Amino acid sequence: MDRGEQDKALAQYIRRDVYPYSAFYRARLDESGLRSQVTRRGDLARLRPTVLDEVEDPGTLVLRPEEHTIQRYGEPAVVWKVFWSKLLGRQAALNDGVIDPAYKPVHWHFDAGLPIASSAEDLERLAELGRRWLELAGLTRADHVVGILPPGPNRDYWELVLGCRRAGVSSLHLPPVPSAADLEAANPSVLAGRPDDLSEALMAFRRGRRPLATLHTLLAVGEPLRRDERAHLQTLAGPDVAIVVAWAPPGARALWSECRGGGAGYHTAPDTELVETHQGTGELLWSAIGWKGSVFLRLATGMRANIDESPCPRCRRTSPRVVI
Ligand SMILES: [Zn+2]
């Protein structure tokens, strides 16, 4: 997706979804004088960044297409659909078949203490982004992933679970610190977990002097790795094991990942997010594109980094990369 296509998707998203159905951003877009009239990413510069701590009621972030918000702010096509369904007594069918799958929060996780809602459509999107993550990391359907991310209401765990399923990759999800025996029995070709947990699991193996014979990739998840941390993991895993790091700031709905080989930054997904740097401070700002449930525009991430929009020197993909 190039810049023009992304501008179009962003404009349509704000006009059709965010302005009509987000109480939080309708007020902010009005306050900035933008209303629903965003035509390109540059227009968003007038919208002040959102700081997570200042969200008093996380419920106001959730898109809610209810009858009065549709009547008042919805696209004419949706208003007509509601009108006709009422006239014909088919409101239940409209809700079940059209509105609920796209908008109804059916899944929640926590991020920086805030509950974040996802609809059924969002879970499909997360699965697809999870599949792309595994593809970036060079996995194939022949792989066997053992996940040791903490199971529970957190984004990274669910992206791994859904991504493996979407990619058709076999997976087993163990607790964050599995026993050496369990890990050996699982015989992973790919081990995915938080860097500290990966380190602990691999050290347990070294103590037992038993190599993980088929291991070829570590997916280090949750934070950017410092050079010394990467070197430490590489020593534990062995020189032939690739380390692929994925993370994203709290509030972003899916992970950013390196491509296999690393060192070229973290690939973002321009069809589902806009990542920009604040002109004044250099801070990364994150905006949703297409996501339903809890929606952020210009979320202040607290991270400073550059965005490189040139083709990746390693994999030649053109998705913008966050380079720290
Ligand atoms: Zn790349």
Short mmCIF file of C-alpha atoms and ligand atoms in Angstrom, two decimals:
data_model
loop_
_atom_site.label_atom_id
_atom_site.label_comp_id
_atom_site.label_asym_id
_atom_site.label_seq_id
_atom_site.Cartn_x
_atom_site.Cartn_y
_atom_site.Cartn_z
CA MET A 1 0.00 0.00 0.00
CA ASP A 2 1.54 3.33 -1.06
CA ARG A 3 1.06 6.72 0.59
CA GLY A 4 -1.87 7.72 -1.62
CA GLU A 5 -3.75 4.51 -0.90
CA GLN A 6 -3.00 4.85 2.81
CA ASP A 7 -4.29 8.46 2.85
CA LYS A 8 -7.49 7.27 1.19
CA ALA A 9 -7.96 4.42 3.67
CA LEU A 10 -7.30 6.75 6.62
CA ALA A 11 -9.74 9.40 5.34
CA GLN A 12 -12.46 6.82 4.76
CA TYR A 13 -11.88 5.22 8.17
CA ILE A 14 -12.21 8.54 10.01
CA ARG A 15 -15.26 9.53 8.02
CA ARG A 16 -17.09 6.20 8.22
CA ASP A 17 -16.00 4.74 11.55
CA VAL A 18 -14.09 6.96 13.95
CA TYR A 19 -15.96 10.26 13.76
CA PRO A 20 -19.45 8.69 13.81
CA TYR A 21 -18.87 6.04 16.46
CA SER A 22 -16.01 7.10 18.79
CA ALA A 23 -17.22 9.43 21.53
CA PHE A 24 -13.61 10.16 22.51
CA TYR A 25 -12.36 11.17 19.05
CA ARG A 26 -15.54 12.85 17.84
CA ALA A 27 -14.96 15.44 20.58
CA ARG A 28 -11.26 15.75 19.74
CA LEU A 29 -11.79 15.99 15.99
CA ASP A 30 -14.41 18.69 16.59
CA GLU A 31 -12.08 20.52 18.96
CA SER A 32 -9.30 20.56 16.33
CA GLY A 33 -11.72 21.82 13.67
CA LEU A 34 -11.20 18.70 11.56
CA ARG A 35 -14.57 17.02 12.21
CA SER A 36 -14.62 14.09 9.77
CA GLN A 37 -12.76 16.02 7.08
CA VAL A 38 -9.37 14.32 7.08
CA THR A 39 -8.11 13.77 3.53
CA ARG A 40 -4.47 12.91 4.12
CA ARG A 41 -2.14 12.05 6.96
CA GLY A 42 -0.84 15.62 7.15
CA ASP A 43 -4.29 16.83 8.23
CA LEU A 44 -3.99 14.77 11.40
CA ALA A 45 -1.16 17.02 12.59
CA ARG A 46 -3.87 19.34 13.91
CA LEU A 47 -5.15 16.62 16.25
CA ARG A 48 -3.32 16.70 19.56
CA PRO A 49 -1.62 13.41 20.49
CA THR A 50 -3.42 11.07 22.88
CA VAL A 51 -1.57 10.16 26.06
CA LEU A 52 -2.70 6.84 27.56
CA ASP A 53 -2.78 8.25 31.10
CA GLU A 54 -5.32 10.90 30.16
CA VAL A 55 -7.93 8.38 29.00
CA GLU A 56 -10.36 8.52 31.91
CA ASP A 57 -13.02 6.19 30.57
CA PRO A 58 -11.63 3.49 28.23
CA GLY A 59 -15.22 2.75 27.19
CA THR A 60 -15.28 6.02 25.22
CA LEU A 61 -12.50 4.66 22.95
CA VAL A 62 -14.72 1.81 21.74
CA LEU A 63 -16.56 2.35 18.46
CA ARG A 64 -20.31 2.16 19.15
CA PRO A 65 -22.62 2.22 16.13
CA GLU A 66 -25.89 2.55 18.04
CA GLU A 67 -29.12 3.76 16.53
CA HIS A 68 -28.74 7.37 17.58
CA THR A 69 -25.05 7.61 16.54
CA ILE A 70 -25.84 6.03 13.16
CA GLN A 71 -28.80 8.38 12.61
CA ARG A 72 -26.81 11.41 13.64
CA TYR A 73 -23.32 10.79 12.23
CA GLY A 74 -23.41 7.63 10.08
CA GLU A 75 -22.77 7.39 6.34
CA PRO A 76 -26.00 7.86 4.34
CA ALA A 77 -25.81 4.26 3.06
CA VAL A 78 -25.78 2.91 6.63
CA VAL A 79 -28.56 5.29 7.72
CA TRP A 80 -30.70 3.94 4.87
CA LYS A 81 -29.94 0.35 5.78
CA VAL A 82 -31.10 1.02 9.34
CA PHE A 83 -34.19 2.85 8.08
CA TRP A 84 -35.23 -0.02 5.81
CA SER A 85 -34.47 -2.71 8.35
CA LYS A 86 -36.74 -0.91 10.86
CA LEU A 87 -39.45 -0.48 8.30
CA LEU A 88 -39.33 -4.16 7.39
CA GLY A 89 -38.87 -5.37 10.98
CA ARG A 90 -35.43 -6.84 10.20
CA GLN A 91 -33.28 -4.99 12.70
CA ALA A 92 -32.11 -8.21 14.34
CA ALA A 93 -30.86 -9.49 10.98
CA LEU A 94 -28.99 -6.22 10.34
CA ASN A 95 -27.33 -6.40 13.77
CA ASP A 96 -26.45 -10.10 13.53
CA GLY A 97 -25.26 -10.08 9.94
CA VAL A 98 -23.68 -6.66 9.43
CA ILE A 99 -23.07 -4.55 12.52
CA ASP A 100 -22.05 -7.09 15.18
CA PRO A 101 -19.36 -8.96 13.19
CA ALA A 102 -17.62 -5.69 12.37
CA TYR A 103 -18.10 -3.74 15.60
CA LYS A 104 -19.30 -5.77 18.59
CA PRO A 105 -16.46 -6.23 21.10
CA VAL A 106 -16.08 -9.98 21.51
CA HIS A 107 -12.52 -10.18 22.81
CA TRP A 108 -10.60 -8.08 25.31
CA HIS A 109 -7.00 -7.76 26.32
CA PHE A 110 -5.13 -5.35 28.57
CA ASP A 111 -2.45 -2.95 27.47
CA ALA A 112 -0.76 -0.54 29.90
CA GLY A 113 -3.64 -1.27 32.30
CA LEU A 114 -6.35 -0.32 29.79
CA PRO A 115 -8.92 -2.82 28.53
CA ILE A 116 -8.72 -2.96 24.71
CA ALA A 117 -11.69 -4.35 22.78
CA SER A 118 -11.62 -6.32 19.53
CA SER A 119 -14.49 -7.33 17.28
CA ALA A 120 -14.69 -10.58 15.32
CA GLU A 121 -13.39 -8.67 12.27
CA ASP A 122 -10.44 -7.39 14.35
CA LEU A 123 -9.50 -10.93 15.36
CA GLU A 124 -9.38 -11.86 11.67
CA ARG A 125 -7.12 -8.85 11.08
CA LEU A 126 -4.89 -9.82 14.00
CA ALA A 127 -4.65 -13.38 12.64
CA GLU A 128 -3.58 -12.08 9.23
CA LEU A 129 -0.99 -9.73 10.78
CA GLY A 130 0.24 -12.67 12.86
CA ARG A 131 0.60 -14.72 9.68
CA ARG A 132 2.61 -11.90 8.06
CA TRP A 133 4.85 -11.75 11.16
CA LEU A 134 5.69 -15.46 10.81
CA GLU A 135 6.28 -14.95 7.08
CA LEU A 136 8.67 -12.05 7.80
CA ALA A 137 10.50 -14.33 10.22
CA GLY A 138 10.94 -16.89 7.44
CA LEU A 139 8.70 -19.62 8.90
CA THR A 140 7.05 -22.22 6.70
CA ARG A 141 4.24 -24.70 7.19
CA ALA A 142 6.83 -27.34 8.00
CA ASP A 143 7.77 -25.51 11.20
CA HIS A 144 6.74 -26.41 14.69
CA VAL A 145 6.37 -23.40 16.97
CA VAL A 146 6.60 -23.69 20.73
CA GLY A 147 5.26 -20.50 22.34
CA ILE A 148 6.27 -19.57 25.87
CA LEU A 149 4.58 -16.17 25.95
CA PRO A 150 2.49 -15.73 29.11
CA PRO A 151 -0.98 -16.98 28.22
CA GLY A 152 -3.72 -14.50 29.11
CA PRO A 153 -5.28 -11.22 28.10
CA ASN A 154 -2.35 -9.77 26.19
CA ARG A 155 -1.94 -8.86 22.54
CA ASP A 156 1.30 -10.67 21.79
CA TYR A 157 0.09 -14.06 23.02
CA TRP A 158 -3.07 -13.88 20.94
CA GLU A 159 -1.27 -12.67 17.82
CA LEU A 160 1.02 -15.69 18.03
CA VAL A 161 -1.85 -18.14 18.60
CA LEU A 162 -4.04 -16.71 15.83
CA GLY A 163 -1.10 -16.14 13.48
CA CYS A 164 0.04 -19.77 13.71
CA ARG A 165 -3.49 -20.92 13.03
CA ARG A 166 -3.86 -18.60 10.03
CA ALA A 167 -0.44 -19.59 8.66
CA GLY A 168 -1.18 -23.30 9.05
CA VAL A 169 1.85 -23.70 11.30
CA SER A 170 1.75 -26.30 14.05
CA SER A 171 2.03 -24.74 17.50
CA LEU A 172 2.16 -25.71 21.16
CA HIS A 173 1.79 -23.05 23.86
CA LEU A 174 3.56 -23.78 27.11
CA PRO A 175 3.90 -21.67 30.28
CA PRO A 176 6.63 -18.98 30.18
CA VAL A 177 9.13 -21.15 32.02
CA PRO A 178 8.63 -24.69 30.77
CA SER A 179 10.61 -27.56 32.23
CA ALA A 180 13.61 -28.65 30.17
CA ALA A 181 11.93 -32.03 29.76
CA ASP A 182 8.73 -30.49 28.36
CA LEU A 183 10.70 -28.34 25.97
CA GLU A 184 12.79 -31.24 24.79
CA ALA A 185 9.71 -33.39 24.27
CA ALA A 186 8.06 -30.58 22.26
CA ASN A 187 11.10 -30.46 19.98
CA PRO A 188 10.49 -26.98 18.52
CA SER A 189 11.95 -25.67 15.28
CA VAL A 190 10.87 -22.21 16.47
CA LEU A 191 10.76 -20.96 20.05
CA ALA A 192 8.74 -17.80 20.71
CA GLY A 193 8.75 -15.88 23.98
CA ARG A 194 9.84 -12.81 25.91
CA PRO A 195 13.62 -12.35 25.74
CA ASP A 196 14.17 -13.09 29.45
CA ASP A 197 12.06 -16.24 29.29
CA LEU A 198 13.84 -17.43 26.14
CA SER A 199 17.13 -16.87 27.90
CA GLU A 200 16.01 -18.82 30.97
CA ALA A 201 14.63 -21.71 28.91
CA LEU A 202 17.82 -21.96 26.83
CA MET A 203 20.03 -21.79 29.92
CA ALA A 204 18.13 -24.71 31.47
CA PHE A 205 19.08 -26.68 28.37
CA ARG A 206 22.70 -25.73 28.56
CA ARG A 207 22.82 -26.88 32.15
CA GLY A 208 21.51 -30.25 31.01
CA ARG A 209 23.96 -30.21 28.06
CA ARG A 210 21.12 -31.25 25.76
CA PRO A 211 20.86 -29.29 22.54
CA LEU A 212 17.47 -28.48 21.04
CA ALA A 213 18.35 -30.39 17.91
CA THR A 214 15.83 -28.97 15.45
CA LEU A 215 15.72 -25.36 16.69
CA HIS A 216 16.47 -22.85 13.90
CA THR A 217 14.62 -19.66 14.93
CA LEU A 218 13.96 -17.64 18.08
CA LEU A 219 11.06 -15.21 17.99
CA ALA A 220 11.92 -12.67 20.69
CA VAL A 221 8.70 -10.85 21.52
CA GLY A 222 7.76 -7.77 23.49
CA GLU A 223 10.60 -5.25 23.40
CA PRO A 224 13.38 -4.07 21.10
CA LEU A 225 16.59 -5.95 21.92
CA ARG A 226 19.80 -4.17 22.79
CA ARG A 227 22.92 -5.36 21.02
CA ASP A 228 24.28 -7.12 24.13
CA GLU A 229 20.94 -8.83 24.80
CA ARG A 230 20.85 -10.15 21.25
CA ALA A 231 24.43 -11.38 21.54
CA HIS A 232 23.59 -13.14 24.81
CA LEU A 233 20.61 -14.96 23.24
CA GLN A 234 22.71 -15.86 20.20
CA THR A 235 25.37 -17.42 22.42
CA LEU A 236 22.77 -19.47 24.26
CA ALA A 237 20.93 -20.57 21.11
CA GLY A 238 23.99 -21.26 18.99
CA PRO A 239 25.35 -19.57 15.87
CA ASP A 240 22.98 -21.25 13.41
CA VAL A 241 19.79 -20.05 15.07
CA ALA A 242 18.17 -16.88 13.62
CA ILE A 243 16.84 -14.33 16.10
CA VAL A 244 13.84 -12.33 14.91
CA VAL A 245 12.56 -9.58 17.20
CA ALA A 246 8.97 -8.32 17.29
CA TRP A 247 7.39 -5.69 19.51
CA ALA A 248 5.08 -2.70 19.39
CA PRO A 249 4.27 0.02 21.89
CA PRO A 250 1.26 -0.32 24.21
CA GLY A 251 -1.97 0.60 22.44
CA ALA A 252 -0.78 -0.47 18.96
CA ARG A 253 -3.01 -3.35 17.96
CA ALA A 254 -0.40 -5.67 16.43
CA LEU A 255 3.33 -6.34 16.63
CA TRP A 256 6.01 -4.85 14.40
CA SER A 257 8.59 -7.39 13.35
CA GLU A 258 12.05 -7.57 11.91
CA CYS A 259 12.48 -9.64 8.79
CA ARG A 260 14.73 -12.68 8.99
CA GLY A 261 18.34 -11.62 9.29
CA GLY A 262 17.45 -8.53 11.32
CA GLY A 263 19.21 -5.19 11.52
CA ALA A 264 16.89 -3.35 9.12
CA GLY A 265 14.31 -2.12 11.63
CA TYR A 266 10.78 -3.27 12.35
CA HIS A 267 8.25 -3.63 9.54
CA THR A 268 4.91 -1.91 10.13
CA ALA A 269 1.59 -2.59 8.36
CA PRO A 270 0.50 0.52 6.39
CA ASP A 271 -2.90 -1.00 5.59
CA THR A 272 -3.84 -1.23 9.28
CA GLU A 273 -1.89 1.57 10.94
CA LEU A 274 -0.25 4.94 10.44
CA VAL A 275 3.04 5.35 12.28
CA GLU A 276 4.44 8.89 12.24
CA THR A 277 6.95 10.89 14.23
CA HIS A 278 5.89 14.04 16.07
CA GLN A 279 7.36 17.05 14.26
CA GLY A 280 8.51 18.69 17.47
CA THR A 281 9.57 15.89 19.78
CA GLY A 282 10.43 13.01 17.42
CA GLU A 283 8.12 10.74 19.42
CA LEU A 284 6.43 7.90 17.53
CA LEU A 285 2.67 8.40 17.17
CA TRP A 286 0.38 5.50 16.33
CA SER A 287 -3.01 5.69 14.60
CA ALA A 288 -5.35 2.84 13.76
CA ILE A 289 -6.62 2.27 10.22
CA GLY A 290 -9.60 -0.06 9.86
CA TRP A 291 -9.55 -1.41 13.42
CA LYS A 292 -12.81 -1.53 15.34
CA GLY A 293 -13.20 -2.00 19.10
CA SER A 294 -10.93 0.39 21.03
CA VAL A 295 -9.52 2.94 18.61
CA PHE A 296 -6.61 5.36 18.96
CA LEU A 297 -5.54 8.23 16.74
CA ARG A 298 -2.09 9.78 17.24
CA LEU A 299 -1.36 7.74 20.33
CA ALA A 300 1.84 8.98 21.98
CA THR A 301 4.05 5.92 22.38
CA GLY A 302 6.83 7.42 24.51
CA MET A 303 9.39 6.01 21.99
CA ARG A 304 11.73 8.02 19.81
CA ALA A 305 12.73 6.42 16.51
CA ASN A 306 12.99 7.06 12.78
CA ILE A 307 10.65 5.80 10.11
CA ASP A 308 12.31 4.53 6.94
CA GLU A 309 10.01 4.32 3.94
CA SER A 310 12.62 3.08 1.46
CA PRO A 311 12.56 -0.60 0.40
CA CYS A 312 14.07 -2.83 3.08
CA PRO A 313 17.74 -3.52 2.30
CA ARG A 314 17.28 -7.07 3.54
CA CYS A 315 13.93 -8.31 2.22
CA ARG A 316 13.01 -5.52 -0.29
CA ARG A 317 9.52 -5.20 1.20
CA THR A 318 8.21 -1.64 0.97
CA SER A 319 6.30 -1.42 4.26
CA PRO A 320 7.63 1.49 6.39
CA ARG A 321 10.12 0.37 9.02
CA VAL A 322 10.64 1.73 12.51
CA VAL A 323 14.38 2.10 13.01
CA ILE A 324 15.64 2.61 16.56
ZN ZN B 1 12.86 -6.42 5.70
#
